[in-house]
Short mmCIF file of C-alpha atoms in Angstrom, two decimals:
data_model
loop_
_atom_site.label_atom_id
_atom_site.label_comp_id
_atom_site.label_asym_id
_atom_site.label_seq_id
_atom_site.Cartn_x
_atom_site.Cartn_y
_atom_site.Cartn_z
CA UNK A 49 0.00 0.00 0.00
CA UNK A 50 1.24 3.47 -0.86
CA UNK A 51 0.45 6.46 0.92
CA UNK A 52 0.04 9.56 -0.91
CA UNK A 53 1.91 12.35 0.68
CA UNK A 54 0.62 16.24 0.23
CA UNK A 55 2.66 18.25 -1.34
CA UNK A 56 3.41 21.99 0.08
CA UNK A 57 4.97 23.41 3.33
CA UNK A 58 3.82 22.93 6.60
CA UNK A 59 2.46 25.64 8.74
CA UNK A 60 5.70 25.33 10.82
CA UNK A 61 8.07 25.80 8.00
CA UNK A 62 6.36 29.12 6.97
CA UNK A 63 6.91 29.86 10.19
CA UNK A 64 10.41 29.52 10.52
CA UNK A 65 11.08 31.30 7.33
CA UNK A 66 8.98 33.88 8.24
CA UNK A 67 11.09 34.50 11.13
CA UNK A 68 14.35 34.52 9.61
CA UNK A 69 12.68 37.27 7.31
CA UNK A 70 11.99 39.41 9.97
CA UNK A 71 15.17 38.83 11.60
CA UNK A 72 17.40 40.25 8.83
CA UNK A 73 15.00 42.80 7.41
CA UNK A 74 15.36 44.26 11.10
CA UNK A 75 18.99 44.18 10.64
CA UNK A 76 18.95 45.77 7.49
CA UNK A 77 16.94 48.55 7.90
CA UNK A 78 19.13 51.29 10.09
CA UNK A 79 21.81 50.48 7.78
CA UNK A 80 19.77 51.51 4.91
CA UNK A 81 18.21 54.46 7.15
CA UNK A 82 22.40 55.63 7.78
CA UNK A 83 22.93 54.97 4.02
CA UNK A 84 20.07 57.14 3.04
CA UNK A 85 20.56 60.13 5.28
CA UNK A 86 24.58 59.87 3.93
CA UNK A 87 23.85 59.92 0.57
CA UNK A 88 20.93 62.95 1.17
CA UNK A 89 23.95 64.93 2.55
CA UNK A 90 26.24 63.80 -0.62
CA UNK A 91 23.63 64.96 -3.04
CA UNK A 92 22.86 68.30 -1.08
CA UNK A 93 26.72 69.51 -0.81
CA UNK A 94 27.19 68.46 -4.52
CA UNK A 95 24.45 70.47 -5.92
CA UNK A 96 25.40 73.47 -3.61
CA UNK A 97 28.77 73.55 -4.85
CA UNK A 98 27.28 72.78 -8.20
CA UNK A 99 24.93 75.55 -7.99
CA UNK A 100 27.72 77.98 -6.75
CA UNK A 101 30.27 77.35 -9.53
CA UNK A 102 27.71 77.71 -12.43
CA UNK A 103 27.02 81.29 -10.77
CA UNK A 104 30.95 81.77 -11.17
CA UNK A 105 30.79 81.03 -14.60
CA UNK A 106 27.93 82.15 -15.68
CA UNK A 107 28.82 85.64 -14.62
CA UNK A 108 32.26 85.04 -16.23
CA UNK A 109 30.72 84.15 -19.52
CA UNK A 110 27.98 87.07 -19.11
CA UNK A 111 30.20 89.81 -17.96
CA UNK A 112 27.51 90.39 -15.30
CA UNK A 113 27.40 89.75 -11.88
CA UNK A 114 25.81 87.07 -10.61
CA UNK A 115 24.41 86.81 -6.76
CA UNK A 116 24.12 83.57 -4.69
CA UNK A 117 21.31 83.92 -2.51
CA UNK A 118 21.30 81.52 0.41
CA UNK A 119 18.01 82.00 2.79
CA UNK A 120 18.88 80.04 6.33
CA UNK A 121 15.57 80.92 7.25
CA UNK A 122 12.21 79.06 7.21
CA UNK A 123 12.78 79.02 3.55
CA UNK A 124 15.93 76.68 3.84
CA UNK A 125 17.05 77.16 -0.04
CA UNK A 126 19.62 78.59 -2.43
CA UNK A 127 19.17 80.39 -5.78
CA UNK A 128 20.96 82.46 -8.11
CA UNK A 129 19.64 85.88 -9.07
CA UNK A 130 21.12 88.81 -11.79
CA UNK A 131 19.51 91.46 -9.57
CA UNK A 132 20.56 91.92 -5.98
CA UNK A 133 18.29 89.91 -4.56
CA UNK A 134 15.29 87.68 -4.68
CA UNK A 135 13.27 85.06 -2.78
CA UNK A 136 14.15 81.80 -3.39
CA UNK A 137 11.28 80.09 -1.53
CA UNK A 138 8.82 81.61 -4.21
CA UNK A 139 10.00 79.23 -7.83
CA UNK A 140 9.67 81.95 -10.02
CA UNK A 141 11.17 84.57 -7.84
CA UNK A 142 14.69 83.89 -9.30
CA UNK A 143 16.13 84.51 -12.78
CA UNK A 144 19.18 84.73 -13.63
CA UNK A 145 19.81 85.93 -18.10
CA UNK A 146 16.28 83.89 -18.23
CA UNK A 147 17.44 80.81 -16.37
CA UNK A 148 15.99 79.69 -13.21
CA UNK A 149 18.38 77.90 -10.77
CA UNK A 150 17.36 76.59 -7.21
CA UNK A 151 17.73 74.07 -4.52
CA UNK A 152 15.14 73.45 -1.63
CA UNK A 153 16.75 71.70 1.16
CA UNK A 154 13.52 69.82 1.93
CA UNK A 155 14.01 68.01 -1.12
CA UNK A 156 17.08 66.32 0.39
CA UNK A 157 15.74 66.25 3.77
CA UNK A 158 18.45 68.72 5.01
CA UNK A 159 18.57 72.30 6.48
CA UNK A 160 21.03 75.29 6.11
CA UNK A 161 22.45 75.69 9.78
CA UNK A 162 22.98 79.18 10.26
CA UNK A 163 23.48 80.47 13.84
CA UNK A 164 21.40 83.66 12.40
CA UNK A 165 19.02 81.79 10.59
CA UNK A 166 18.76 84.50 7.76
CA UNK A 167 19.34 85.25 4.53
CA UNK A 168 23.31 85.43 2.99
CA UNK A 169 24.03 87.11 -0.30
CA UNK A 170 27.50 86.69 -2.35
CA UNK A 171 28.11 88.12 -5.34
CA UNK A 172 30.82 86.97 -8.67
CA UNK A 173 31.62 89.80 -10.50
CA UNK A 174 31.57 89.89 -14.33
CA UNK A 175 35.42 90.86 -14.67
CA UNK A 176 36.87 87.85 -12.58
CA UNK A 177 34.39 85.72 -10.76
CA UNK A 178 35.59 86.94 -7.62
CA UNK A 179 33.04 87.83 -4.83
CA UNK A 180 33.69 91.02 -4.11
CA UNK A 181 36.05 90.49 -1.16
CA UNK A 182 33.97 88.60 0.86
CA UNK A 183 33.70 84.62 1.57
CA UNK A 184 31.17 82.64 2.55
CA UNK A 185 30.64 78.84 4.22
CA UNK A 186 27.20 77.04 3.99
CA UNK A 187 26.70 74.58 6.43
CA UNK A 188 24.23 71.40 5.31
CA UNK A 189 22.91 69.42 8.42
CA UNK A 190 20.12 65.68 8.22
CA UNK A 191 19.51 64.27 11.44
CA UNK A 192 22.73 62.44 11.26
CA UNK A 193 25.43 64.22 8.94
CA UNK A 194 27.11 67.76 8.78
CA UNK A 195 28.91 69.33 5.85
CA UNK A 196 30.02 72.84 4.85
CA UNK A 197 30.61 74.27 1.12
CA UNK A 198 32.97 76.85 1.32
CA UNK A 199 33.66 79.76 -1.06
CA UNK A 200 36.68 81.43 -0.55
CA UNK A 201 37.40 85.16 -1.70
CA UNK A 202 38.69 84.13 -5.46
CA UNK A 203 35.27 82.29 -5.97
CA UNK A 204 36.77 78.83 -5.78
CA UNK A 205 34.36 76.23 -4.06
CA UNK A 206 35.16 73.60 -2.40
CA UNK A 207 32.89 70.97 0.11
CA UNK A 208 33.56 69.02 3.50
CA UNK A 209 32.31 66.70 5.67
CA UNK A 210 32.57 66.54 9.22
CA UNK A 211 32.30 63.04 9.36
CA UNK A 212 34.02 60.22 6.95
CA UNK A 213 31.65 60.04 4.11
CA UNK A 214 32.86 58.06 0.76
CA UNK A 215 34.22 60.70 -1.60
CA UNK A 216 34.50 63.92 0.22
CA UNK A 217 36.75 65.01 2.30
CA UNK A 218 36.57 65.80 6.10
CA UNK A 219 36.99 69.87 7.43
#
């Protein structure tokens, strides 16, 4: 006599592979969380540099200056403007020769840290790309990382961490 045996998984081997499941997915997910908020903080310093050096060139190439506009406020964003000001929190507040250029924090989950919490101007003159004797340092913070971009007095950028992150440097 042969007895037919049912094919399929018992309720107890679901069980234990459901576990196991569990078990590494709850491993897994801070690292993910820390890899995440890392490379939010990557992204944010690279397009704030990025945004500062077009402004450089663009107001090399256009003989014009060219203002960076960085609003540590509420606001938490950074535009570039050909007049001597603007609001970056409003999209359409900022041109620059018919271009619009802006980053919202928010979108990165990050905030400009700014013991003043207000708005910073810097402007590249047409001639050089210099900012008219002054420098300036943006500091990016996310729950878990810090960085700075720094513009020095000749316009160069540059951008730090203040922890190790892959592929930039530390302050």
């Amino acid at each position: 006599m042969v007895l037919n045996k049912a094919d399929g998984f018992s309720l107890l081997e679901i069980l234990v592979v459901l576990c196991i499941v569990v078990i590494i997915s709850a491993l897994a997910v801070p690292s993910f969380v820390e890899w995440r908020q890392a490379n939010a903080i990557k992204s944010a310093l690279k397009h704030t540099a990025d945004i500062a050096k077009y402004a450089r060139t663009l107001s090399i190439s256009e003989r014009k200056p060219v203002t960076l506009v960085v609003d540590a406020s509420a606001n938490h964003c950074i535009s570039i403007t050909s007049a001597s000001d603007c609001d970056c929190s409003a999209a359409s507040s900022c041109h620059v020769f018919s271009q619009q250029k802006r980053l919202v924090m928010q979108n990165y989950h990050a905030v400009i840290a700014s013991p003043a919490n207000k708005k910073s101007l810097l402007t590249f003159d047409g001639t050089h790309g210099m900012s008219f004797g002054s420098a300036m340092t943006v500091s990016i913070t996310n729950a878990r990382y810090t960085g700075k971009v720094i513009i020095n007095n000749l316009g160069r950028v540059r951008y730090c961490t203040s922890t190790a992150l892959e592929g930039i440097p530390l302050c």
